[in-house]
PDB file of C-alpha atoms in Angstrom:
ATOM      1  CA  UNK A   1       2.845 -20.503  16.019  1.00 41.00           C
ATOM      2  CA  UNK A   2       1.210 -23.823  16.887  1.00 41.00           C
ATOM      3  CA  UNK A   3       1.186 -26.379  14.098  1.00 40.00           C
ATOM      4  CA  UNK A   4      -1.941 -28.383  13.275  1.00 43.00           C
ATOM      5  CA  UNK A   5       0.451 -31.243  12.479  1.00 38.00           C
ATOM      6  CA  UNK A   6       2.562 -31.836  15.602  1.00 45.00           C
ATOM      7  CA  UNK A   7       4.641 -34.594  13.972  1.00 47.00           C
ATOM      8  CA  UNK A   8       5.675 -32.483  10.966  1.00 42.00           C
ATOM      9  CA  UNK A   9       9.203 -31.045  10.811  1.00 45.00           C
ATOM     10  CA  UNK A  10       9.493 -27.506  12.157  1.00 45.00           C
ATOM     11  CA  UNK A  11      10.864 -26.175   8.853  1.00 45.00           C
ATOM     12  CA  UNK A  12       7.777 -27.349   7.014  1.00 45.00           C
ATOM     13  CA  UNK A  13       5.251 -25.938   9.471  1.00 46.00           C
ATOM     14  CA  UNK A  14       6.794 -22.549  10.258  1.00 59.00           C
ATOM     15  CA  UNK A  15       5.035 -19.724   8.450  1.00 85.00           C
ATOM     16  CA  UNK A  16       5.844 -16.046   8.208  1.00 93.00           C
ATOM     17  CA  UNK A  17       3.128 -13.389   8.074  1.00 95.00           C
ATOM     18  CA  UNK A  18       4.149  -9.841   7.188  1.00 97.00           C
ATOM     19  CA  UNK A  19       2.109  -6.671   7.590  1.00 97.00           C
ATOM     20  CA  UNK A  20       1.934  -4.362   4.577  1.00 98.00           C
ATOM     21  CA  UNK A  21       0.196  -0.985   4.281  1.00 97.00           C
ATOM     22  CA  UNK A  22      -1.457   0.206   1.084  1.00 97.00           C
ATOM     23  CA  UNK A  23      -1.628   3.991   1.096  1.00 95.00           C
ATOM     24  CA  UNK A  24      -2.128   6.929  -1.236  1.00 93.00           C
ATOM     25  CA  UNK A  25      -4.509   9.706  -2.083  1.00 89.00           C
ATOM     26  CA  UNK A  26      -8.279   9.721  -2.215  1.00 85.00           C
ATOM     27  CA  UNK A  27      -9.678   7.574  -5.037  1.00 86.00           C
ATOM     28  CA  UNK A  28      -6.317   6.219  -6.209  1.00 93.00           C
ATOM     29  CA  UNK A  29      -7.317   2.534  -6.057  1.00 93.00           C
ATOM     30  CA  UNK A  30      -6.281   1.267  -2.620  1.00 94.00           C
ATOM     31  CA  UNK A  31      -9.501  -0.669  -1.995  1.00 92.00           C
ATOM     32  CA  UNK A  32      -9.358  -2.017  -5.549  1.00 94.00           C
ATOM     33  CA  UNK A  33      -5.787  -3.282  -5.121  1.00 97.00           C
ATOM     34  CA  UNK A  34      -6.461  -5.002  -1.795  1.00 96.00           C
ATOM     35  CA  UNK A  35      -9.604  -6.626  -3.204  1.00 95.00           C
ATOM     36  CA  UNK A  36      -7.880  -7.739  -6.398  1.00 97.00           C
ATOM     37  CA  UNK A  37      -4.995  -9.570  -4.735  1.00 97.00           C
ATOM     38  CA  UNK A  38      -6.659 -10.891  -1.581  1.00 96.00           C
ATOM     39  CA  UNK A  39      -7.229 -14.639  -1.433  1.00 96.00           C
ATOM     40  CA  UNK A  40      -9.881 -14.142   1.256  1.00 95.00           C
ATOM     41  CA  UNK A  41     -12.968 -12.015   1.071  1.00 92.00           C
ATOM     42  CA  UNK A  42     -11.560  -8.568   1.872  1.00 86.00           C
ATOM     43  CA  UNK A  43     -12.796  -6.555   4.825  1.00 85.00           C
ATOM     44  CA  UNK A  44     -13.965  -3.147   3.665  1.00 70.00           C
ATOM     45  CA  UNK A  45     -15.156  -0.140   5.654  1.00 64.00           C
ATOM     46  CA  UNK A  46     -16.611   1.897   2.826  1.00 54.00           C
ATOM     47  CA  UNK A  47     -19.388   4.436   3.195  1.00 52.00           C
ATOM     48  CA  UNK A  48     -21.255   6.465   0.621  1.00 53.00           C
ATOM     49  CA  UNK A  49     -19.922   9.938  -0.008  1.00 49.00           C
ATOM     50  CA  UNK A  50     -22.267  12.504   1.517  1.00 47.00           C
ATOM     51  CA  UNK A  51     -23.064  16.138   0.850  1.00 52.00           C
ATOM     52  CA  UNK A  52     -21.393  17.024   4.156  1.00 48.00           C
ATOM     53  CA  UNK A  53     -18.150  15.506   2.916  1.00 49.00           C
ATOM     54  CA  UNK A  54     -18.134  17.635  -0.227  1.00 51.00           C
ATOM     55  CA  UNK A  55     -16.634  20.481   1.793  1.00 48.00           C
ATOM     56  CA  UNK A  56     -13.583  18.429   2.816  1.00 52.00           C
ATOM     57  CA  UNK A  57     -13.138  15.704   0.167  1.00 51.00           C
ATOM     58  CA  UNK A  58     -11.502  16.732  -3.110  1.00 55.00           C
ATOM     59  CA  UNK A  59     -13.182  14.625  -5.794  1.00 52.00           C
ATOM     60  CA  UNK A  60     -11.691  16.459  -8.782  1.00 56.00           C
ATOM     61  CA  UNK A  61     -10.569  13.812 -11.249  1.00 52.00           C
ATOM     62  CA  UNK A  62     -12.544  11.046  -9.523  1.00 51.00           C
ATOM     63  CA  UNK A  63     -16.036  12.381 -10.147  1.00 54.00           C
ATOM     64  CA  UNK A  64     -17.486   8.876 -10.540  1.00 56.00           C
ATOM     65  CA  UNK A  65     -16.380   7.803  -7.048  1.00 47.00           C
ATOM     66  CA  UNK A  66     -19.397   7.285  -4.773  1.00 50.00           C
ATOM     67  CA  UNK A  67     -17.859   5.558  -1.726  1.00 53.00           C
ATOM     68  CA  UNK A  68     -14.870   6.114   0.532  1.00 53.00           C
ATOM     69  CA  UNK A  69     -12.902   4.062   3.059  1.00 51.00           C
ATOM     70  CA  UNK A  70     -13.491   5.381   6.576  1.00 49.00           C
ATOM     71  CA  UNK A  71     -11.265   3.027   8.601  1.00 56.00           C
ATOM     72  CA  UNK A  72      -9.285   0.470   6.620  1.00 81.00           C
ATOM     73  CA  UNK A  73      -9.353  -2.323   4.086  1.00 90.00           C
ATOM     74  CA  UNK A  74      -7.941  -5.724   4.994  1.00 93.00           C
ATOM     75  CA  UNK A  75      -6.904  -8.673   2.861  1.00 96.00           C
ATOM     76  CA  UNK A  76      -4.414 -11.523   2.778  1.00 96.00           C
ATOM     77  CA  UNK A  77      -2.300 -13.031   0.035  1.00 97.00           C
ATOM     78  CA  UNK A  78       0.117 -15.965   0.085  1.00 95.00           C
ATOM     79  CA  UNK A  79       3.229 -15.023  -1.896  1.00 92.00           C
ATOM     80  CA  UNK A  80       4.771 -18.482  -1.642  1.00 90.00           C
ATOM     81  CA  UNK A  81       4.641 -21.453   0.699  1.00 91.00           C
ATOM     82  CA  UNK A  82       5.290 -20.197   4.217  1.00 93.00           C
ATOM     83  CA  UNK A  83       5.004 -16.476   3.379  1.00 93.00           C
ATOM     84  CA  UNK A  84       1.754 -14.557   3.643  1.00 96.00           C
ATOM     85  CA  UNK A  85       1.115 -10.831   3.524  1.00 97.00           C
ATOM     86  CA  UNK A  86      -1.574  -9.131   5.586  1.00 97.00           C
ATOM     87  CA  UNK A  87      -2.673  -6.052   3.678  1.00 97.00           C
ATOM     88  CA  UNK A  88      -4.042  -2.976   5.425  1.00 95.00           C
ATOM     89  CA  UNK A  89      -5.457  -0.294   3.149  1.00 93.00           C
ATOM     90  CA  UNK A  90      -5.379   3.153   4.729  1.00 89.00           C
ATOM     91  CA  UNK A  91      -8.095   5.802   4.344  1.00 84.00           C
ATOM     92  CA  UNK A  92      -7.114   8.480   1.852  1.00 66.00           C
ATOM     93  CA  UNK A  93      -8.701  11.634   3.256  1.00 61.00           C
ATOM     94  CA  UNK A  94      -6.871  13.978   5.621  1.00 62.00           C
ATOM     95  CA  UNK A  95      -9.560  13.679   8.294  1.00 59.00           C
ATOM     96  CA  UNK A  96      -8.844   9.964   8.772  1.00 64.00           C
ATOM     97  CA  UNK A  97      -5.049  10.218   9.007  1.00 69.00           C
ATOM     98  CA  UNK A  98      -5.166   9.810  12.787  1.00 73.00           C
ATOM     99  CA  UNK A  99      -5.631   6.082  12.025  1.00 81.00           C
ATOM    100  CA  UNK A 100      -2.338   5.801  10.157  1.00 86.00           C
ATOM    101  CA  UNK A 101      -0.092   5.567  13.226  1.00 90.00           C
ATOM    102  CA  UNK A 102      -2.089   2.621  14.564  1.00 89.00           C
ATOM    103  CA  UNK A 103      -2.129   0.871  11.206  1.00 90.00           C
ATOM    104  CA  UNK A 104       1.611   1.446  10.668  1.00 93.00           C
ATOM    105  CA  UNK A 105       2.696  -0.288  13.880  1.00 95.00           C
ATOM    106  CA  UNK A 106       4.631  -3.443  13.058  1.00 95.00           C
ATOM    107  CA  UNK A 107       4.467  -2.935   9.276  1.00 97.00           C
ATOM    108  CA  UNK A 108       7.300  -4.329   7.178  1.00 97.00           C
ATOM    109  CA  UNK A 109       6.670  -1.701   4.522  1.00 98.00           C
ATOM    110  CA  UNK A 110       4.109   0.082   2.394  1.00 98.00           C
ATOM    111  CA  UNK A 111       2.809   0.481  -1.119  1.00 98.00           C
ATOM    112  CA  UNK A 112       2.080   4.103  -2.031  1.00 98.00           C
ATOM    113  CA  UNK A 113      -0.387   4.111  -4.913  1.00 97.00           C
ATOM    114  CA  UNK A 114      -0.117   7.066  -7.259  1.00 97.00           C
ATOM    115  CA  UNK A 115      -2.304   8.494 -10.015  1.00 95.00           C
ATOM    116  CA  UNK A 116      -0.331  10.626 -12.468  1.00 94.00           C
ATOM    117  CA  UNK A 117      -3.402  12.823 -13.021  1.00 92.00           C
ATOM    118  CA  UNK A 118      -3.276  13.772  -9.314  1.00 93.00           C
ATOM    119  CA  UNK A 119       0.320  12.978  -8.415  1.00 94.00           C
ATOM    120  CA  UNK A 120       0.425  15.572  -5.643  1.00 94.00           C
ATOM    121  CA  UNK A 121      -2.157  13.522  -3.709  1.00 92.00           C
ATOM    122  CA  UNK A 122       0.470  10.918  -2.816  1.00 94.00           C
ATOM    123  CA  UNK A 123       2.971  13.441  -1.390  1.00 95.00           C
ATOM    124  CA  UNK A 124       1.609  13.100   2.186  1.00 93.00           C
ATOM    125  CA  UNK A 125       1.969   9.303   2.105  1.00 95.00           C
ATOM    126  CA  UNK A 126       5.511   9.537   0.718  1.00 96.00           C
ATOM    127  CA  UNK A 127       6.447  12.050   3.438  1.00 95.00           C
ATOM    128  CA  UNK A 128       4.818   9.907   6.127  1.00 94.00           C
ATOM    129  CA  UNK A 129       6.834   6.792   5.335  1.00 96.00           C
ATOM    130  CA  UNK A 130      10.085   8.641   4.641  1.00 96.00           C
ATOM    131  CA  UNK A 131       9.963  10.446   8.007  1.00 95.00           C
ATOM    132  CA  UNK A 132       9.256   7.182   9.854  1.00 95.00           C
ATOM    133  CA  UNK A 133      11.881   5.224   7.898  1.00 95.00           C
ATOM    134  CA  UNK A 134       9.295   2.690   6.739  1.00 97.00           C
ATOM    135  CA  UNK A 135      10.375   1.111   3.418  1.00 98.00           C
ATOM    136  CA  UNK A 136       7.922   1.743   0.596  1.00 98.00           C
ATOM    137  CA  UNK A 137       7.484   1.430  -3.129  1.00 98.00           C
ATOM    138  CA  UNK A 138       5.494   3.795  -5.308  1.00 98.00           C
ATOM    139  CA  UNK A 139       3.048   1.939  -7.545  1.00 98.00           C
ATOM    140  CA  UNK A 140       1.658   4.043 -10.373  1.00 97.00           C
ATOM    141  CA  UNK A 141      -1.894   2.916 -11.036  1.00 97.00           C
ATOM    142  CA  UNK A 142      -2.213   3.242 -14.812  1.00 95.00           C
ATOM    143  CA  UNK A 143      -5.737   4.549 -15.321  1.00 91.00           C
ATOM    144  CA  UNK A 144      -7.298   4.364 -18.775  1.00 87.00           C
ATOM    145  CA  UNK A 145      -6.922   7.690 -20.545  1.00 85.00           C
ATOM    146  CA  UNK A 146      -4.213   9.006 -18.210  1.00 85.00           C
ATOM    147  CA  UNK A 147      -0.992  10.268 -19.766  1.00 88.00           C
ATOM    148  CA  UNK A 148       1.749   7.645 -19.534  1.00 88.00           C
ATOM    149  CA  UNK A 149       4.964   8.422 -17.644  1.00 93.00           C
ATOM    150  CA  UNK A 150       7.897   6.117 -17.039  1.00 94.00           C
ATOM    151  CA  UNK A 151       9.145   5.196 -13.567  1.00 95.00           C
ATOM    152  CA  UNK A 152      12.104   7.603 -13.686  1.00 95.00           C
ATOM    153  CA  UNK A 153       9.810  10.550 -14.488  1.00 95.00           C
ATOM    154  CA  UNK A 154       7.600   9.732 -11.498  1.00 96.00           C
ATOM    155  CA  UNK A 155      10.586   9.280  -9.178  1.00 97.00           C
ATOM    156  CA  UNK A 156      11.930  12.710 -10.152  1.00 96.00           C
ATOM    157  CA  UNK A 157       8.523  14.367  -9.804  1.00 96.00           C
ATOM    158  CA  UNK A 158       8.123  12.953  -6.289  1.00 96.00           C
ATOM    159  CA  UNK A 159      11.750  13.717  -5.361  1.00 96.00           C
ATOM    160  CA  UNK A 160      12.136  10.199  -3.966  1.00 96.00           C
ATOM    161  CA  UNK A 161      15.177   9.047  -2.042  1.00 93.00           C
ATOM    162  CA  UNK A 162      17.673   7.296  -4.293  1.00 91.00           C
ATOM    163  CA  UNK A 163      16.783   3.635  -4.765  1.00 94.00           C
ATOM    164  CA  UNK A 164      13.100   3.898  -3.827  1.00 97.00           C
ATOM    165  CA  UNK A 165      11.348   1.610  -6.345  1.00 98.00           C
ATOM    166  CA  UNK A 166       8.682   2.960  -8.687  1.00 98.00           C
ATOM    167  CA  UNK A 167       6.579   0.381 -10.545  1.00 97.00           C
ATOM    168  CA  UNK A 168       3.724   0.673 -13.010  1.00 97.00           C
ATOM    169  CA  UNK A 169       0.641  -1.404 -12.254  1.00 97.00           C
ATOM    170  CA  UNK A 170      -3.037  -2.018 -12.809  1.00 97.00           C
ATOM    171  CA  UNK A 171      -4.692  -2.137  -9.380  1.00 97.00           C
ATOM    172  CA  UNK A 172      -7.553  -4.201 -10.843  1.00 97.00           C
ATOM    173  CA  UNK A 173      -5.275  -7.017 -11.964  1.00 98.00           C
ATOM    174  CA  UNK A 174      -4.244  -9.652  -9.406  1.00 97.00           C
ATOM    175  CA  UNK A 175      -0.950 -10.566 -11.081  1.00 97.00           C
ATOM    176  CA  UNK A 176       0.025  -6.920 -11.448  1.00 98.00           C
ATOM    177  CA  UNK A 177      -0.759  -6.229  -7.796  1.00 98.00           C
ATOM    178  CA  UNK A 178       1.127  -9.325  -6.690  1.00 97.00           C
ATOM    179  CA  UNK A 179       4.235  -8.161  -8.573  1.00 97.00           C
ATOM    180  CA  UNK A 180       4.064  -4.843  -6.716  1.00 98.00           C
ATOM    181  CA  UNK A 181       3.913  -6.663  -3.374  1.00 98.00           C
ATOM    182  CA  UNK A 182       6.822  -8.954  -4.261  1.00 97.00           C
ATOM    183  CA  UNK A 183       8.892  -5.907  -5.237  1.00 97.00           C
ATOM    184  CA  UNK A 184       8.065  -4.295  -1.885  1.00 98.00           C
ATOM    185  CA  UNK A 185       8.982  -7.392   0.154  1.00 97.00           C
ATOM    186  CA  UNK A 186      12.313  -7.681  -1.666  1.00 97.00           C
ATOM    187  CA  UNK A 187      13.092  -3.986  -1.185  1.00 98.00           C
ATOM    188  CA  UNK A 188      12.021  -3.908   2.459  1.00 97.00           C
ATOM    189  CA  UNK A 189      14.087  -7.015   3.141  1.00 95.00           C
ATOM    190  CA  UNK A 190      17.197  -5.340   1.736  1.00 96.00           C
ATOM    191  CA  UNK A 191      16.535  -2.168   3.733  1.00 95.00           C
ATOM    192  CA  UNK A 192      16.016  -4.005   7.028  1.00 93.00           C
ATOM    193  CA  UNK A 193      19.134  -6.122   6.462  1.00 94.00           C
ATOM    194  CA  UNK A 194      21.214  -3.010   5.734  1.00 92.00           C
ATOM    195  CA  UNK A 195      19.951  -1.304   8.903  1.00 90.00           C
ATOM    196  CA  UNK A 196      20.693  -4.384  10.966  1.00 89.00           C
ATOM    197  CA  UNK A 197      24.246  -4.520   9.627  1.00 90.00           C
ATOM    198  CA  UNK A 198      24.696  -0.796  10.313  1.00 87.00           C
ATOM    199  CA  UNK A 199      23.545  -1.263  13.904  1.00 86.00           C
ATOM    200  CA  UNK A 200      26.162  -3.929  14.643  1.00 87.00           C
ATOM    201  CA  UNK A 201      29.064  -2.420  12.736  1.00 72.00           C
TER     202      UNK A 201
END
């Protein structure tokens, strides 16, 4: 990284940028979360739902949804001085999953958004990150009118590996989304450190 202030001490100018994926089922709030926390105008690749897509897109439970992400969402948030997160929201439908491998390259970790009304929709994302050993947290997006479950209930229902964090959030709220991201960075940091120690022991 080249500093704009060549005379400044290295410790003050060095910055760390981490890549984070935001994944989950169709209509769970991925675009909303990226947009809520991003400090820049988020990049969105949304298109209107079409009649042709009705045959392949399950909109049960999200009947009011009129658009869908067809490539990715992108945003950026500064967690603290010298630490920024680049957020990549994945498309939720099966037909766009071929993009996931490209988006996942170089990612520190992932947020898997879940909707308790359609909890099974996040199973593919959970399986994807578990099989690739990419650290992730499950963030339960608490929709108005949805039955409330605690984090332990969700962890058991998803059969998560021991220690995988589950947090409750409101994807529309910046502070709530930021807390989810901080939890992920902390968890991913511990996981990567443990793997590094295992590799040298």
